[in-house]
PDB file of C-alpha atoms in Angstrom:
ATOM      1  CA  MET N   1      65.691  -3.345   4.728  1.00 96.00           C
ATOM      2  CA  LYS N   2      61.634  -2.632   5.122  1.00 98.00           C
ATOM      3  CA  LEU N   3      60.724  -5.201   7.902  1.00 98.00           C
ATOM      4  CA  ALA N   4      57.658  -6.305   9.334  1.00 98.00           C
ATOM      5  CA  LEU N   5      57.110  -8.313  12.120  1.00 98.00           C
ATOM      6  CA  PHE N   6      54.149 -10.538  12.739  1.00 98.00           C
ATOM      7  CA  ASP N   7      53.292 -11.640  16.207  1.00 98.00           C
ATOM      8  CA  LEU N   8      51.211 -14.840  16.165  1.00 98.00           C
ATOM      9  CA  ASP N   9      48.887 -15.993  19.072  1.00 97.00           C
ATOM     10  CA  HIS N  10      45.819 -13.455  19.293  1.00 97.00           C
ATOM     11  CA  THR N  11      47.280 -11.860  16.208  1.00 98.00           C
ATOM     12  CA  LEU N  12      47.618 -13.992  13.124  1.00 98.00           C
ATOM     13  CA  LEU N  13      45.757 -16.641  14.883  1.00 98.00           C
ATOM     14  CA  ASN N  14      41.952 -16.075  17.030  1.00 97.00           C
ATOM     15  CA  ILE N  15      43.476 -18.368  19.458  1.00 96.00           C
ATOM     16  CA  ASP N  16      46.881 -18.693  21.629  1.00 95.00           C
ATOM     17  CA  SER N  17      48.428 -22.016  19.588  1.00 97.00           C
ATOM     18  CA  ASP N  18      50.695 -22.620  23.066  1.00 94.00           C
ATOM     19  CA  HIS N  19      47.337 -23.061  25.239  1.00 94.00           C
ATOM     20  CA  SER N  20      45.584 -24.447  22.663  1.00 97.00           C
ATOM     21  CA  TRP N  21      48.344 -27.440  22.042  1.00 97.00           C
ATOM     22  CA  GLY N  22      47.900 -28.341  25.624  1.00 96.00           C
ATOM     23  CA  GLU N  23      44.252 -28.478  25.356  1.00 96.00           C
ATOM     24  CA  PHE N  24      44.853 -30.715  22.244  1.00 98.00           C
ATOM     25  CA  LEU N  25      47.314 -33.175  23.975  1.00 97.00           C
ATOM     26  CA  ILE N  26      44.469 -33.647  26.655  1.00 97.00           C
ATOM     27  CA  ASN N  27      41.559 -33.864  24.425  1.00 97.00           C
ATOM     28  CA  GLU N  28      43.628 -36.570  22.465  1.00 97.00           C
ATOM     29  CA  GLY N  29      43.941 -38.621  25.853  1.00 97.00           C
ATOM     30  CA  LEU N  30      47.686 -37.885  25.528  1.00 97.00           C
ATOM     31  CA  VAL N  31      48.557 -36.438  29.005  1.00 96.00           C
ATOM     32  CA  ASP N  32      46.927 -36.633  32.209  1.00 95.00           C
ATOM     33  CA  PRO N  33      44.019 -34.286  32.094  1.00 95.00           C
ATOM     34  CA  VAL N  34      43.448 -33.128  35.466  1.00 96.00           C
ATOM     35  CA  HIS N  35      47.496 -31.900  35.935  1.00 94.00           C
ATOM     36  CA  HIS N  36      47.952 -30.807  32.555  1.00 95.00           C
ATOM     37  CA  ARG N  37      45.075 -28.364  32.167  1.00 95.00           C
ATOM     38  CA  ALA N  38      45.890 -26.561  35.658  1.00 96.00           C
ATOM     39  CA  MET N  39      49.636 -25.951  34.940  1.00 94.00           C
ATOM     40  CA  ASN N  40      48.526 -24.794  31.194  1.00 93.00           C
ATOM     41  CA  ASP N  41      45.897 -23.025  32.246  1.00 94.00           C
ATOM     42  CA  LYS N  42      47.931 -21.588  35.272  1.00 93.00           C
ATOM     43  CA  PHE N  43      50.806 -20.414  33.046  1.00 92.00           C
ATOM     44  CA  TYR N  44      48.619 -18.697  30.324  1.00 90.00           C
ATOM     45  CA  GLU N  45      47.073 -16.512  33.093  1.00 92.00           C
ATOM     46  CA  ASP N  46      50.578 -15.797  34.309  1.00 91.00           C
ATOM     47  CA  TYR N  47      51.345 -14.923  30.416  1.00 88.00           C
ATOM     48  CA  LYS N  48      48.190 -12.376  30.011  1.00 86.00           C
ATOM     49  CA  ALA N  49      48.972 -10.882  33.490  1.00 86.00           C
ATOM     50  CA  GLY N  50      52.623 -10.544  31.930  1.00 83.00           C
ATOM     51  CA  GLN N  51      54.403 -12.498  34.743  1.00 89.00           C
ATOM     52  CA  LEU N  52      55.273 -15.582  32.928  1.00 88.00           C
ATOM     53  CA  ASP N  53      58.117 -17.187  33.290  1.00 93.00           C
ATOM     54  CA  PRO N  54      59.144 -18.391  29.770  1.00 90.00           C
ATOM     55  CA  ILE N  55      61.506 -20.988  30.742  1.00 93.00           C
ATOM     56  CA  ALA N  56      59.432 -22.892  33.073  1.00 93.00           C
ATOM     57  CA  TYR N  57      56.253 -22.522  30.556  1.00 93.00           C
ATOM     58  CA  ASN N  58      58.361 -23.657  27.760  1.00 93.00           C
ATOM     59  CA  GLU N  59      60.028 -26.594  29.291  1.00 94.00           C
ATOM     60  CA  PHE N  60      56.337 -27.225  30.666  1.00 94.00           C
ATOM     61  CA  VAL N  61      55.619 -27.774  27.162  1.00 94.00           C
ATOM     62  CA  PHE N  62      58.582 -29.398  25.700  1.00 96.00           C
ATOM     63  CA  GLU N  63      58.427 -32.297  28.527  1.00 96.00           C
ATOM     64  CA  PHE N  64      55.718 -34.083  26.233  1.00 97.00           C
ATOM     65  CA  LEU N  65      58.074 -33.560  23.093  1.00 97.00           C
ATOM     66  CA  THR N  66      61.054 -35.220  25.431  1.00 97.00           C
ATOM     67  CA  GLN N  67      58.656 -38.673  25.260  1.00 96.00           C
ATOM     68  CA  HIS N  68      58.204 -39.016  21.531  1.00 96.00           C
ATOM     69  CA  ASP N  69      60.168 -39.499  18.483  1.00 94.00           C
ATOM     70  CA  ASN N  70      60.119 -37.177  15.679  1.00 94.00           C
ATOM     71  CA  GLU N  71      57.723 -38.571  13.168  1.00 96.00           C
ATOM     72  CA  TYR N  72      55.218 -39.160  15.925  1.00 97.00           C
ATOM     73  CA  LEU N  73      55.429 -35.483  16.987  1.00 97.00           C
ATOM     74  CA  THR N  74      55.652 -33.989  13.173  1.00 97.00           C
ATOM     75  CA  GLN N  75      51.945 -36.554  12.762  1.00 98.00           C
ATOM     76  CA  LEU N  76      50.649 -35.262  15.704  1.00 98.00           C
ATOM     77  CA  HIS N  77      51.486 -31.394  14.717  1.00 98.00           C
ATOM     78  CA  SER N  78      49.679 -31.855  11.161  1.00 98.00           C
ATOM     79  CA  LEU N  79      46.324 -33.473  13.154  1.00 98.00           C
ATOM     80  CA  PHE N  80      46.915 -29.994  15.454  1.00 98.00           C
ATOM     81  CA  MET N  81      46.827 -28.113  12.343  1.00 98.00           C
ATOM     82  CA  GLU N  82      44.079 -29.984  10.530  1.00 98.00           C
ATOM     83  CA  LYS N  83      41.968 -29.679  13.613  1.00 98.00           C
ATOM     84  CA  ILE N  84      42.879 -26.509  15.737  1.00 98.00           C
ATOM     85  CA  ILE N  85      44.976 -23.911  13.832  1.00 98.00           C
ATOM     86  CA  ARG N  86      43.198 -23.854  10.222  1.00 98.00           C
ATOM     87  CA  PRO N  87      39.777 -22.772  11.324  1.00 97.00           C
ATOM     88  CA  GLN N  88      41.528 -20.143  13.428  1.00 97.00           C
ATOM     89  CA  MET N  89      43.807 -18.088  10.725  1.00 98.00           C
ATOM     90  CA  ARG N  90      42.602 -14.698  10.430  1.00 98.00           C
ATOM     91  CA  PRO N  91      41.823 -14.124   7.231  1.00 97.00           C
ATOM     92  CA  ASP N  92      42.547  -9.857   7.646  1.00 98.00           C
ATOM     93  CA  GLY N  93      46.197 -11.938   8.555  1.00 98.00           C
ATOM     94  CA  PHE N  94      46.724 -13.328   5.301  1.00 98.00           C
ATOM     95  CA  ASP N  95      45.436  -9.782   3.768  1.00 98.00           C
ATOM     96  CA  ALA N  96      48.791  -7.806   5.845  1.00 98.00           C
ATOM     97  CA  ILE N  97      51.290 -10.337   4.818  1.00 98.00           C
ATOM     98  CA  GLN N  98      50.055 -10.324   1.488  1.00 98.00           C
ATOM     99  CA  ARG N  99      50.245  -6.525   1.178  1.00 98.00           C
ATOM    100  CA  HIS N 100      53.940  -6.167   2.911  1.00 98.00           C
ATOM    101  CA  LYS N 101      55.322  -9.187   0.488  1.00 98.00           C
ATOM    102  CA  ASP N 102      53.968  -7.142  -2.628  1.00 98.00           C
ATOM    103  CA  ALA N 103      55.541  -4.148  -1.593  1.00 98.00           C
ATOM    104  CA  GLY N 104      58.910  -6.073  -0.959  1.00 98.00           C
ATOM    105  CA  HIS N 105      59.067  -5.963   2.545  1.00 98.00           C
ATOM    106  CA  GLN N 106      61.021  -8.644   4.868  1.00 98.00           C
ATOM    107  CA  LEU N 107      58.523 -10.549   7.099  1.00 98.00           C
ATOM    108  CA  VAL N 108      59.664 -12.293  10.210  1.00 98.00           C
ATOM    109  CA  GLY N 109      57.282 -14.132  12.814  1.00 98.00           C
ATOM    110  CA  ILE N 110      58.413 -13.331  16.124  1.00 98.00           C
ATOM    111  CA  THR N 111      56.534 -15.184  18.757  1.00 97.00           C
ATOM    112  CA  ALA N 112      57.040 -16.164  22.430  1.00 95.00           C
ATOM    113  CA  THR N 113      55.723 -19.617  21.629  1.00 95.00           C
ATOM    114  CA  SER N 114      58.185 -22.517  20.571  1.00 96.00           C
ATOM    115  CA  ASP N 115      59.532 -22.970  17.422  1.00 97.00           C
ATOM    116  CA  PHE N 116      58.405 -26.598  17.807  1.00 97.00           C
ATOM    117  CA  ILE N 117      54.562 -25.474  17.475  1.00 97.00           C
ATOM    118  CA  THR N 118      54.981 -22.132  15.904  1.00 98.00           C
ATOM    119  CA  VAL N 119      57.021 -22.777  12.934  1.00 98.00           C
ATOM    120  CA  PRO N 120      54.365 -24.914  10.991  1.00 98.00           C
ATOM    121  CA  ILE N 121      51.863 -22.114  11.334  1.00 98.00           C
ATOM    122  CA  PHE N 122      54.241 -19.103  10.294  1.00 98.00           C
ATOM    123  CA  GLN N 123      54.573 -21.257   7.136  1.00 98.00           C
ATOM    124  CA  GLU N 124      51.816 -21.960   6.188  1.00 98.00           C
ATOM    125  CA  PHE N 125      51.050 -17.546   6.672  1.00 98.00           C
ATOM    126  CA  GLY N 126      53.739 -17.689   4.111  1.00 98.00           C
ATOM    127  CA  ILE N 127      56.307 -16.439   6.732  1.00 98.00           C
ATOM    128  CA  SER N 128      59.818 -18.499   6.689  1.00 97.00           C
ATOM    129  CA  GLU N 129      61.909 -16.014   8.767  1.00 98.00           C
ATOM    130  CA  ILE N 130      60.849 -16.830  12.297  1.00 98.00           C
ATOM    131  CA  ILE N 131      61.993 -15.888  15.819  1.00 98.00           C
ATOM    132  CA  ALA N 132      60.378 -18.329  18.534  1.00 98.00           C
ATOM    133  CA  THR N 133      61.516 -19.668  21.907  1.00 96.00           C
ATOM    134  CA  ASN N 134      63.885 -22.298  20.937  1.00 97.00           C
ATOM    135  CA  ALA N 135      63.616 -26.200  22.060  1.00 96.00           C
ATOM    136  CA  GLU N 136      66.922 -27.752  22.829  1.00 96.00           C
ATOM    137  CA  VAL N 137      67.428 -30.726  20.109  1.00 96.00           C
ATOM    138  CA  ILE N 138      70.237 -33.207  20.865  1.00 96.00           C
ATOM    139  CA  ASP N 139      71.225 -36.004  18.807  1.00 94.00           C
ATOM    140  CA  GLY N 140      67.350 -35.239  17.288  1.00 92.00           C
ATOM    141  CA  LYS N 141      65.876 -35.691  20.079  1.00 95.00           C
ATOM    142  CA  TYR N 142      64.214 -32.569  22.120  1.00 97.00           C
ATOM    143  CA  SER N 143      66.057 -32.274  26.038  1.00 97.00           C
ATOM    144  CA  GLY N 144      63.537 -30.246  27.102  1.00 96.00           C
ATOM    145  CA  LYS N 145      64.985 -27.445  27.598  1.00 97.00           C
ATOM    146  CA  VAL N 146      65.161 -23.842  26.122  1.00 96.00           C
ATOM    147  CA  ILE N 147      68.405 -22.677  24.513  1.00 95.00           C
ATOM    148  CA  ASN N 148      69.138 -18.872  23.235  1.00 93.00           C
ATOM    149  CA  VAL N 149      66.907 -15.856  25.209  1.00 96.00           C
ATOM    150  CA  PRO N 150      63.019 -16.841  25.181  1.00 95.00           C
ATOM    151  CA  SER N 151      61.551 -14.920  22.557  1.00 96.00           C
ATOM    152  CA  PHE N 152      59.554 -12.962  25.220  1.00 94.00           C
ATOM    153  CA  GLN N 153      58.641  -8.914  26.179  1.00 95.00           C
ATOM    154  CA  LYS N 154      62.198  -7.636  25.911  1.00 96.00           C
ATOM    155  CA  GLY N 155      63.794 -10.753  24.901  1.00 96.00           C
ATOM    156  CA  LYS N 156      62.033 -10.219  21.335  1.00 98.00           C
ATOM    157  CA  LEU N 157      64.360  -7.275  20.530  1.00 98.00           C
ATOM    158  CA  VAL N 158      67.170  -9.246  21.923  1.00 97.00           C
ATOM    159  CA  ARG N 159      66.520 -12.007  19.207  1.00 98.00           C
ATOM    160  CA  LEU N 160      65.490  -9.659  16.754  1.00 98.00           C
ATOM    161  CA  ASP N 161      68.910  -7.951  17.087  1.00 97.00           C
ATOM    162  CA  GLN N 162      70.360 -11.292  16.683  1.00 97.00           C
ATOM    163  CA  TRP N 163      68.592 -12.208  13.652  1.00 98.00           C
ATOM    164  CA  LEU N 164      69.370  -8.956  12.318  1.00 97.00           C
ATOM    165  CA  GLN N 165      73.041  -9.116  12.686  1.00 95.00           C
ATOM    166  CA  GLY N 166      73.730  -5.635  12.011  1.00 85.00           C
ATOM    167  CA  ARG N 167      71.773  -4.972   8.862  1.00 93.00           C
ATOM    168  CA  GLU N 168      70.198  -1.900   8.353  1.00 96.00           C
ATOM    169  CA  VAL N 169      66.165  -1.503   9.177  1.00 98.00           C
ATOM    170  CA  THR N 170      65.169   1.545   7.146  1.00 98.00           C
ATOM    171  CA  GLU N 171      61.419   1.115   7.799  1.00 98.00           C
ATOM    172  CA  SER N 172      59.970  -1.265  10.037  1.00 98.00           C
ATOM    173  CA  TRP N 173      56.140  -2.174  11.097  1.00 98.00           C
ATOM    174  CA  ALA N 174      54.719  -4.452  14.171  1.00 98.00           C
ATOM    175  CA  TYR N 175      51.898  -6.197  14.613  1.00 98.00           C
ATOM    176  CA  SER N 176      50.867  -7.696  18.013  1.00 98.00           C
ATOM    177  CA  ASP N 177      47.973  -8.119  20.390  1.00 97.00           C
ATOM    178  CA  SER N 178      49.136  -7.953  23.845  1.00 96.00           C
ATOM    179  CA  ILE N 179      50.863  -5.459  26.095  1.00 95.00           C
ATOM    180  CA  ASN N 180      53.584  -7.815  26.716  1.00 95.00           C
ATOM    181  CA  ASP N 181      54.698  -6.966  23.091  1.00 97.00           C
ATOM    182  CA  ARG N 182      54.896  -3.152  23.963  1.00 97.00           C
ATOM    183  CA  PHE N 183      58.648  -3.146  23.811  1.00 97.00           C
ATOM    184  CA  LEU N 184      58.248  -4.813  19.939  1.00 98.00           C
ATOM    185  CA  LEU N 185      55.688  -2.276  19.373  1.00 98.00           C
ATOM    186  CA  GLU N 186      57.709   0.976  20.567  1.00 98.00           C
ATOM    187  CA  TYR N 187      60.441  -0.287  18.307  1.00 97.00           C
ATOM    188  CA  ALA N 188      58.607  -0.367  15.001  1.00 98.00           C
ATOM    189  CA  ASP N 189      58.206   2.944  13.066  1.00 98.00           C
ATOM    190  CA  HIS N 190      54.451   2.126  12.388  1.00 98.00           C
ATOM    191  CA  ALA N 191      52.991   0.166  15.254  1.00 98.00           C
ATOM    192  CA  ILE N 192      49.367  -1.539  14.482  1.00 98.00           C
ATOM    193  CA  ALA N 193      47.675  -3.285  17.586  1.00 98.00           C
ATOM    194  CA  VAL N 194      45.588  -6.138  16.379  1.00 98.00           C
ATOM    195  CA  SER N 195      42.462  -7.000  18.262  1.00 97.00           C
ATOM    196  CA  PRO N 196      44.426  -6.029  21.152  1.00 97.00           C
ATOM    197  CA  ASP N 197      43.963  -6.804  24.672  1.00 95.00           C
ATOM    198  CA  ASP N 198      42.594  -4.163  27.332  1.00 95.00           C
ATOM    199  CA  ARG N 199      46.215  -2.811  28.374  1.00 95.00           C
ATOM    200  CA  LEU N 200      47.294  -2.312  24.949  1.00 97.00           C
ATOM    201  CA  THR N 201      44.643  -1.091  24.018  1.00 98.00           C
ATOM    202  CA  THR N 202      44.920   2.072  26.449  1.00 98.00           C
ATOM    203  CA  LEU N 203      48.818   2.039  25.594  1.00 98.00           C
ATOM    204  CA  ALA N 204      47.893   2.253  21.499  1.00 98.00           C
ATOM    205  CA  LYS N 205      45.421   4.911  21.880  1.00 98.00           C
ATOM    206  CA  GLU N 206      47.909   6.990  24.422  1.00 98.00           C
ATOM    207  CA  GLN N 207      50.429   6.388  21.268  1.00 97.00           C
ATOM    208  CA  ASP N 208      48.481   7.131  18.612  1.00 98.00           C
ATOM    209  CA  TRP N 209      49.229   3.799  17.375  1.00 98.00           C
ATOM    210  CA  ASP N 210      46.949   2.174  14.440  1.00 98.00           C
ATOM    211  CA  ILE N 211      44.471  -0.285  16.165  1.00 98.00           C
ATOM    212  CA  GLN N 212      42.586  -2.627  13.992  1.00 98.00           C
ATOM    213  CA  ASP N 213      40.433  -5.961  14.590  1.00 97.00           C
ATOM    214  CA  TRP N 214      40.999  -8.714  12.875  1.00 98.00           C
ATOM    215  CA  SER N 215      39.358 -11.210  14.919  1.00 93.00           C
ATOM    216  CA  ILE N 216      36.949 -13.982  13.714  1.00 81.00           C
ATOM    217  CA  SER N 217      33.993 -15.456  15.628  1.00 64.00           C
ATOM    218  CA  SER N 218      35.408 -18.839  16.960  1.00 49.00           C
TER     219      SER N 218
END
């Protein structure tokens, strides 16, 4: 298997989908704006600092999901895609995905953000195999809990190993913007730092990794 791994937030997207979902809920008047923004912003700063508690953050995100049925949540996510996500999908991301498809490579989207938020986004990019932080569903309803290992930092490698289930990878590529993904990038034969943050820029230069700018004006 030749494997291409794509992070989502600030890699394929110009924005962070998790944080943007919180802002979307605030702007739609669906959550308490003061409390939700304070929590959302704090977790986002923790993420950028590499100090995020992924279970605590995702359980904060999942709390809203527990209060609504799936039909409503699906409709709301469609509005989120239309208003927020599609304008921020990076053309260079689509191009890279197509190159790997044309080469016959296996594509996997791999993200610390929840499956609820990210599965429809990856699918719109044409990626159907997705590793994300999993929201527990019991009897068709979100419980508010995280199941499995959160797909964050070294957890991405744990989840990738679970996904591979012993299949042999003969060559691999990994695309990410964040120092949080240094372990994923170190795993790959070909590491591509996409519009990287400052710490990843430094590491990428030290490791002689490919650095590409996929950013679009927002």
